XYZ file of C-alpha atoms in Angstrom:
411
model
C 15.173 -3.935 -35.036
C 14.426 -5.641 -31.698
C 15.814 -9.039 -30.937
C 13.450 -11.323 -29.044
C 15.305 -10.516 -25.805
C 15.176 -6.746 -26.293
C 11.514 -6.971 -27.303
C 10.722 -8.852 -24.106
C 12.653 -6.250 -22.098
C 10.761 -3.420 -23.758
C 7.464 -5.201 -23.043
C 7.913 -5.677 -19.300
C 9.357 -2.181 -18.851
C 6.439 -0.653 -20.736
C 4.081 -2.580 -18.483
C 5.965 -1.489 -15.360
C 5.981 2.195 -16.264
C 2.355 2.261 -17.357
C 1.268 0.556 -14.125
C 3.454 3.013 -12.203
C 1.728 6.006 -13.780
C -1.675 4.376 -13.337
C -1.023 3.717 -9.643
C 0.181 7.282 -8.998
C -3.076 8.530 -10.498
C -5.224 5.977 -8.652
C -3.639 6.449 -5.217
C -3.601 10.233 -5.629
C -7.279 9.971 -6.557
C -8.207 8.122 -3.386
C -6.113 10.622 -1.416
C -8.033 13.445 -3.073
C -11.460 12.457 -1.771
C -10.855 10.457 1.425
C -9.546 13.318 3.651
C -12.576 15.540 2.998
C -15.152 12.942 4.135
C -15.845 14.664 7.516
C -16.440 17.993 5.743
C -18.612 16.401 3.061
C -20.829 14.951 5.798
C -21.616 18.537 6.772
C -22.744 19.197 3.198
C -25.070 16.193 3.560
C -26.697 17.688 6.661
C -24.733 15.964 9.457
C -23.847 18.709 11.942
C -23.798 16.947 15.324
C -20.110 16.396 16.229
C -20.701 12.927 17.684
C -22.649 11.819 14.609
C -19.903 13.161 12.362
C -17.341 11.101 14.312
C -19.535 7.992 14.066
C -20.037 8.279 10.301
C -16.393 9.189 9.711
C -15.295 6.041 11.531
C -17.765 3.870 9.635
C -16.815 5.400 6.303
C -13.181 4.519 6.967
C -13.615 1.079 8.523
C -16.324 -0.513 6.344
C -14.384 -0.108 3.060
C -11.302 -1.592 4.770
C -13.338 -4.556 6.003
C -14.979 -5.200 2.622
C -11.589 -4.930 0.890
C -10.098 -7.344 3.413
C -12.801 -9.896 2.566
C -12.691 -9.457 -1.212
C -8.926 -9.131 -1.849
C -8.168 -12.886 -1.778
C -11.177 -13.563 -4.028
C -9.981 -11.062 -6.645
C -6.515 -12.598 -6.337
C -7.923 -16.045 -7.019
C -9.727 -14.745 -10.115
C -6.419 -13.230 -11.265
C -4.886 -16.722 -11.208
C -7.703 -18.011 -13.405
C -8.436 -15.118 -15.774
C -5.361 -12.873 -15.793
C -3.706 -10.121 -13.759
C -4.336 -7.139 -16.038
C -8.162 -7.603 -16.061
C -8.154 -7.462 -12.247
C -6.223 -4.182 -12.225
C -8.584 -2.709 -14.807
C -11.530 -3.908 -12.718
C -10.149 -2.083 -9.693
C -9.488 1.155 -11.570
C -12.582 1.346 -13.762
C -14.836 -0.030 -11.020
C -13.429 2.528 -8.601
C -13.965 5.309 -11.119
C -17.657 4.410 -11.414
C -18.201 4.096 -7.670
C -16.456 7.417 -6.917
C -18.510 9.155 -9.590
C -21.683 7.948 -7.874
C -20.387 9.115 -4.493
C -20.254 12.644 -5.853
C -23.998 12.414 -6.555
C -25.236 11.106 -3.176
C -27.989 12.906 -1.296
C -27.665 11.414 2.185
C -25.025 9.733 4.400
C -26.611 6.284 4.037
C -26.026 6.307 0.293
C -22.422 7.378 0.843
C -21.898 4.596 3.386
C -23.221 1.973 0.957
C -21.063 3.216 -1.910
C -17.931 3.397 0.257
C -18.489 -0.224 1.271
C -18.865 -1.188 -2.397
C -15.698 0.782 -3.124
C -13.770 -1.507 -0.801
C -15.251 -4.547 -2.518
C -14.475 -3.414 -6.075
C -11.139 -1.634 -5.755
C -7.790 -2.771 -4.359
C -5.518 -1.377 -7.049
C -2.350 -1.943 -5.007
C -2.812 -5.709 -4.702
C -3.797 -6.044 -8.374
C -0.860 -3.921 -9.528
C 1.578 -5.848 -7.326
C 0.706 -9.250 -8.739
C 0.825 -7.926 -12.324
C 4.237 -6.277 -11.869
C 5.653 -9.285 -10.004
C 4.473 -11.656 -12.726
C 5.937 -9.764 -15.711
C 9.262 -8.651 -14.186
C 12.411 -10.752 -14.674
C 13.619 -12.255 -11.417
C 16.733 -10.078 -11.269
C 14.600 -6.935 -11.762
C 11.716 -7.858 -9.472
C 13.018 -5.968 -6.443
C 13.507 -2.816 -8.522
C 10.078 -3.175 -10.147
C 8.252 -3.674 -6.863
C 10.267 -0.845 -5.309
C 9.232 1.477 -8.117
C 5.626 0.404 -7.624
C 5.925 1.122 -3.890
C 7.263 4.561 -4.793
C 4.097 5.239 -6.800
C 2.032 4.504 -3.692
C 4.055 6.891 -1.514
C 3.969 9.545 -4.228
C 0.231 9.196 -4.790
C -0.456 9.424 -1.064
C 1.594 12.632 -0.931
C 0.050 14.333 -3.960
C -3.579 13.347 -3.391
C -4.335 15.374 -0.242
C -2.604 18.454 -1.699
C -4.663 18.214 -4.876
C -7.823 17.463 -2.897
C -7.362 20.475 -0.636
C -7.109 22.760 -3.635
C -10.146 21.194 -5.312
C -12.261 21.557 -2.145
C -11.285 25.163 -1.567
C -11.776 26.160 -5.191
C -14.816 24.116 -6.254
C -16.388 22.484 -3.192
C -16.182 19.085 -1.528
C -18.498 17.263 -3.938
C -16.209 17.950 -6.894
C -13.476 15.954 -5.122
C -15.274 12.724 -5.919
C -15.543 13.617 -9.592
C -11.811 14.457 -9.605
C -11.025 11.087 -8.003
C -13.169 9.316 -10.593
C -11.358 11.096 -13.409
C -7.931 10.196 -12.018
C -8.888 6.520 -11.670
C -10.378 6.521 -15.165
C -7.171 8.033 -16.565
C -5.068 5.426 -14.763
C -7.232 2.626 -16.125
C -6.965 3.909 -19.687
C -3.165 4.120 -19.471
C -2.908 0.563 -18.129
C -5.332 -0.786 -20.740
C -3.359 0.802 -23.598
C 0.229 0.112 -22.576
C 0.403 -2.750 -20.051
C 0.917 -6.315 -21.262
C -0.066 -9.372 -19.253
C 1.906 -12.517 -20.085
C -0.722 -14.590 -18.298
C -1.250 -18.139 -19.508
C -4.604 -19.661 -18.640
C -4.520 -22.922 -16.643
C -4.753 -26.077 -18.766
C -7.898 -26.970 -16.829
C -9.704 -23.809 -15.769
C -11.953 -23.964 -12.732
C -15.593 -23.020 -12.983
C -16.294 -19.393 -12.115
C -17.863 -20.404 -8.806
C -14.802 -22.443 -7.811
C -12.531 -19.629 -8.998
C -14.002 -17.466 -6.245
C -12.357 -19.726 -3.656
C -8.731 -18.589 -3.119
C -6.001 -21.221 -3.285
C -3.987 -20.924 -0.097
C -2.289 -24.299 -0.505
C 1.211 -22.706 -0.636
C 0.760 -21.924 3.067
C 0.737 -25.680 3.720
C 3.566 -26.511 1.341
C 7.336 -26.571 1.467
C 7.602 -22.825 1.915
C 4.562 -22.399 4.140
C 6.598 -21.309 7.162
C 8.266 -18.547 5.154
C 4.956 -17.350 3.710
C 3.281 -17.252 7.125
C 6.215 -15.203 8.403
C 6.055 -12.810 5.448
C 2.328 -12.273 6.000
C 3.018 -11.579 9.670
C 5.633 -9.028 8.622
C 3.091 -7.343 6.339
C 0.702 -7.116 9.300
C 3.462 -5.812 11.571
C 4.494 -3.175 9.028
C 0.909 -1.928 8.645
C 0.233 -2.019 12.388
C 3.458 -0.134 13.069
C 2.640 2.608 10.580
C -0.950 3.039 11.724
C -0.077 3.071 15.438
C 1.832 6.308 15.009
C 0.103 8.112 12.140
C -3.000 9.434 13.986
C -0.918 10.832 16.854
C 2.018 12.295 14.959
C 0.383 15.767 14.606
C -0.498 15.794 18.309
C 3.048 14.822 19.295
C 4.473 17.534 17.040
C 2.198 20.019 18.785
C 3.821 19.177 22.142
C 7.377 19.829 20.861
C 6.730 22.824 18.589
C 8.062 26.047 20.079
C 5.992 28.315 17.839
C 2.240 27.476 17.912
C 1.699 29.259 14.602
C 3.956 26.708 12.887
C 2.244 23.514 14.098
C 0.470 22.836 10.796
C 3.509 23.613 8.647
C 5.800 21.548 10.875
C 3.406 18.598 10.688
C 3.247 18.867 6.910
C 7.028 19.062 6.691
C 7.595 15.945 8.811
C 4.962 13.893 6.980
C 6.066 14.998 3.513
C 9.751 14.436 4.278
C 9.005 10.926 5.521
C 7.008 10.111 2.391
C 9.780 11.376 0.111
C 12.393 9.411 2.047
C 10.350 6.208 1.743
C 9.785 6.818 -1.960
C 13.485 7.220 -2.692
C 14.380 4.185 -0.572
C 11.795 1.961 -2.251
C 13.554 2.421 -5.595
C 17.164 2.502 -4.390
C 16.886 -0.481 -2.049
C 14.669 -2.337 -4.499
C 17.332 -1.895 -7.182
C 20.044 -3.625 -5.140
C 17.901 -6.076 -3.165
C 18.296 -8.936 -5.657
C 22.094 -8.801 -5.465
C 22.113 -8.405 -1.682
C 19.393 -11.040 -1.281
C 15.785 -10.207 -0.452
C 16.029 -11.912 2.927
C 19.143 -10.007 3.982
C 17.695 -6.747 2.666
C 14.484 -7.248 4.647
C 16.400 -7.962 7.859
C 18.486 -4.836 7.328
C 15.448 -2.621 6.640
C 13.357 -3.902 9.540
C 16.265 -3.466 11.916
C 17.060 0.035 10.663
C 13.419 1.126 10.897
C 13.164 -0.132 14.482
C 16.455 1.516 15.443
C 15.385 4.972 14.254
C 11.752 4.744 15.410
C 12.597 4.332 19.105
C 14.439 7.693 19.539
C 11.459 9.576 18.095
C 9.723 9.107 21.428
C 12.414 11.229 23.094
C 12.592 14.015 20.495
C 12.437 17.457 22.053
C 12.387 19.514 18.881
C 10.852 19.242 15.438
C 14.354 19.103 13.925
C 15.272 16.036 16.007
C 12.016 14.322 15.069
C 12.540 15.193 11.413
C 16.002 13.585 11.320
C 14.847 10.379 13.011
C 11.732 10.332 10.806
C 13.784 10.639 7.635
C 15.943 7.689 8.658
C 13.132 5.408 9.838
C 11.054 6.209 6.742
C 14.018 5.374 4.510
C 14.306 1.873 5.944
C 10.527 1.372 5.919
C 10.548 2.212 2.222
C 12.657 -0.884 1.571
C 10.453 -3.280 3.542
C 7.546 -4.003 1.225
C 9.467 -4.444 -2.054
C 11.556 -7.128 -0.333
C 8.499 -8.788 1.245
C 6.610 -8.807 -2.060
C 9.616 -10.239 -3.888
C 9.998 -12.981 -1.277
C 6.313 -13.885 -1.611
C 6.877 -14.331 -5.349
C 10.009 -16.450 -4.757
C 8.176 -18.756 -2.351
C 4.875 -19.080 -4.270
C 4.225 -20.999 -7.521
C 3.527 -18.543 -10.324
C 0.025 -19.904 -10.969
C -0.992 -19.253 -7.346
C 0.552 -15.837 -6.783
C -2.730 -13.996 -7.282
C -4.291 -15.747 -4.284
C -1.247 -15.099 -2.111
C -0.966 -11.430 -3.019
C -4.699 -11.109 -2.430
C -4.223 -12.590 1.029
C -1.320 -10.210 1.550
C -3.621 -7.253 0.786
C -6.218 -8.640 3.170
C -3.659 -8.945 5.955
C -2.439 -5.400 5.275
C -5.990 -4.052 5.589
C -6.449 -5.881 8.881
C -3.154 -4.533 10.208
C -4.081 -1.009 9.216
C -7.349 -1.332 11.113
C -5.772 -2.759 14.276
C -2.980 -0.202 14.578
C -5.037 2.906 15.462
C -6.825 1.023 18.258
C -3.479 -0.003 19.757
C -2.153 3.531 19.360
C -5.181 5.048 21.071
C -4.832 2.740 24.070
C -1.119 3.500 24.386
C -1.500 7.262 23.950
C -4.245 7.411 26.576
C -2.408 5.210 29.055
C 1.229 6.209 28.572
C 1.393 9.364 26.471
C 2.256 10.080 22.854
C 5.876 8.946 23.149
C 4.771 5.388 23.809
C 3.379 4.985 20.284
C 6.873 5.385 18.829
C 8.323 2.861 21.279
C 5.551 0.396 20.421
C 6.159 0.897 16.706
C 9.889 0.302 17.046
C 9.259 -2.801 19.149
C 6.821 -4.270 16.600
C 9.298 -3.692 13.772
C 12.175 -5.186 15.785
C 10.229 -8.357 16.595
C 9.234 -8.732 12.932
C 12.846 -8.253 11.865
C 14.025 -10.960 14.272
C 11.465 -13.365 12.784
C 12.987 -13.090 9.290
C 16.194 -15.108 9.875
C 14.313 -17.574 12.053
C 11.544 -18.513 9.619
C 12.466 -17.331 6.105
C 15.006 -19.594 4.420
C 17.903 -18.525 2.243
C 16.210 -19.963 -0.872
C 16.416 -17.166 -3.426
C 17.278 -16.958 -7.083
C 20.645 -15.475 -7.898
C 22.102 -13.813 -10.958
C 23.967 -16.238 -13.150
C 27.686 -15.632 -13.511
């Protein structure tokens, strides 16, 4: 028979694992349909290459913009009405929107629904605040690391699954597959996740609940929170600077042209696996090492191994450096998310994690523009140097602006 302590442990672990499975399904779902957008436009009658490029850009950027705007609002509602309802909103709402996308008849309808998708979804932010709120302090790094692993894993599995679905059944079926995966994730979370949310003694009106509470940014730990948000932006910018040009760089160093695609897949997959493993391993020990120290170590390691990638002259060299840099990057976000929780009052964490998601979306949008300018002006190698520099500067900011205030295990 459970004691109260063991029952509480079983409850938060059940919540963690159910959210983990739900996030793997949700992220894999988005990865199933998103990569085939340019091909689906052809099915909708768009054949002009320039028009395809225009719509592809809009279909990627508008959802990111709408998510950036809405994420803090959903976070504020999480503080007022609970964290689990917001995650279910993101999953079930996404399932409905993706189902409709599979039924569109013209690009305008798809553009509208993709914009609504950004407004309604945001499973990562919702899952992060739920996991952070239910996990014991000494297990928070591990929990957030495991959640980060689900994101890496979903991003790896989704495109593979989507490619098979497209080849076997057509592009339109991808959207139905995504909807089904999101629906499955939502059902698992609804059945097995527990939210220990306690409603505020005086709940705001719904209209006022739509206004995020960013007061922690002005409080005692405001400097640390501003720094952590800047690190989130830097991490997203760094990743998105390189990503679009990695295949092109691999093409320049591949000795056998017939192996360009397989080499690119190998490097990307190996990096994702390395980050996934690191997210759990580093997350597991980050509480004992200290989140601040762990973050400094990971940012520094990522910068150190990103810079040599610019000078790689073989796929093997790039693969080794990529494995190492990806490992350290995998430990970044669990530590950042844990530090946000440490420096934010529990009743305001939804707003802060919502703002964190908004900043991440903005960083992901800025990065490709920076990468394009660098690649055009200085060549593909410059994107790796820029990425390493961004990560190094962010790592230096940690000891300067994030204090040592962290909870410790009791002896």
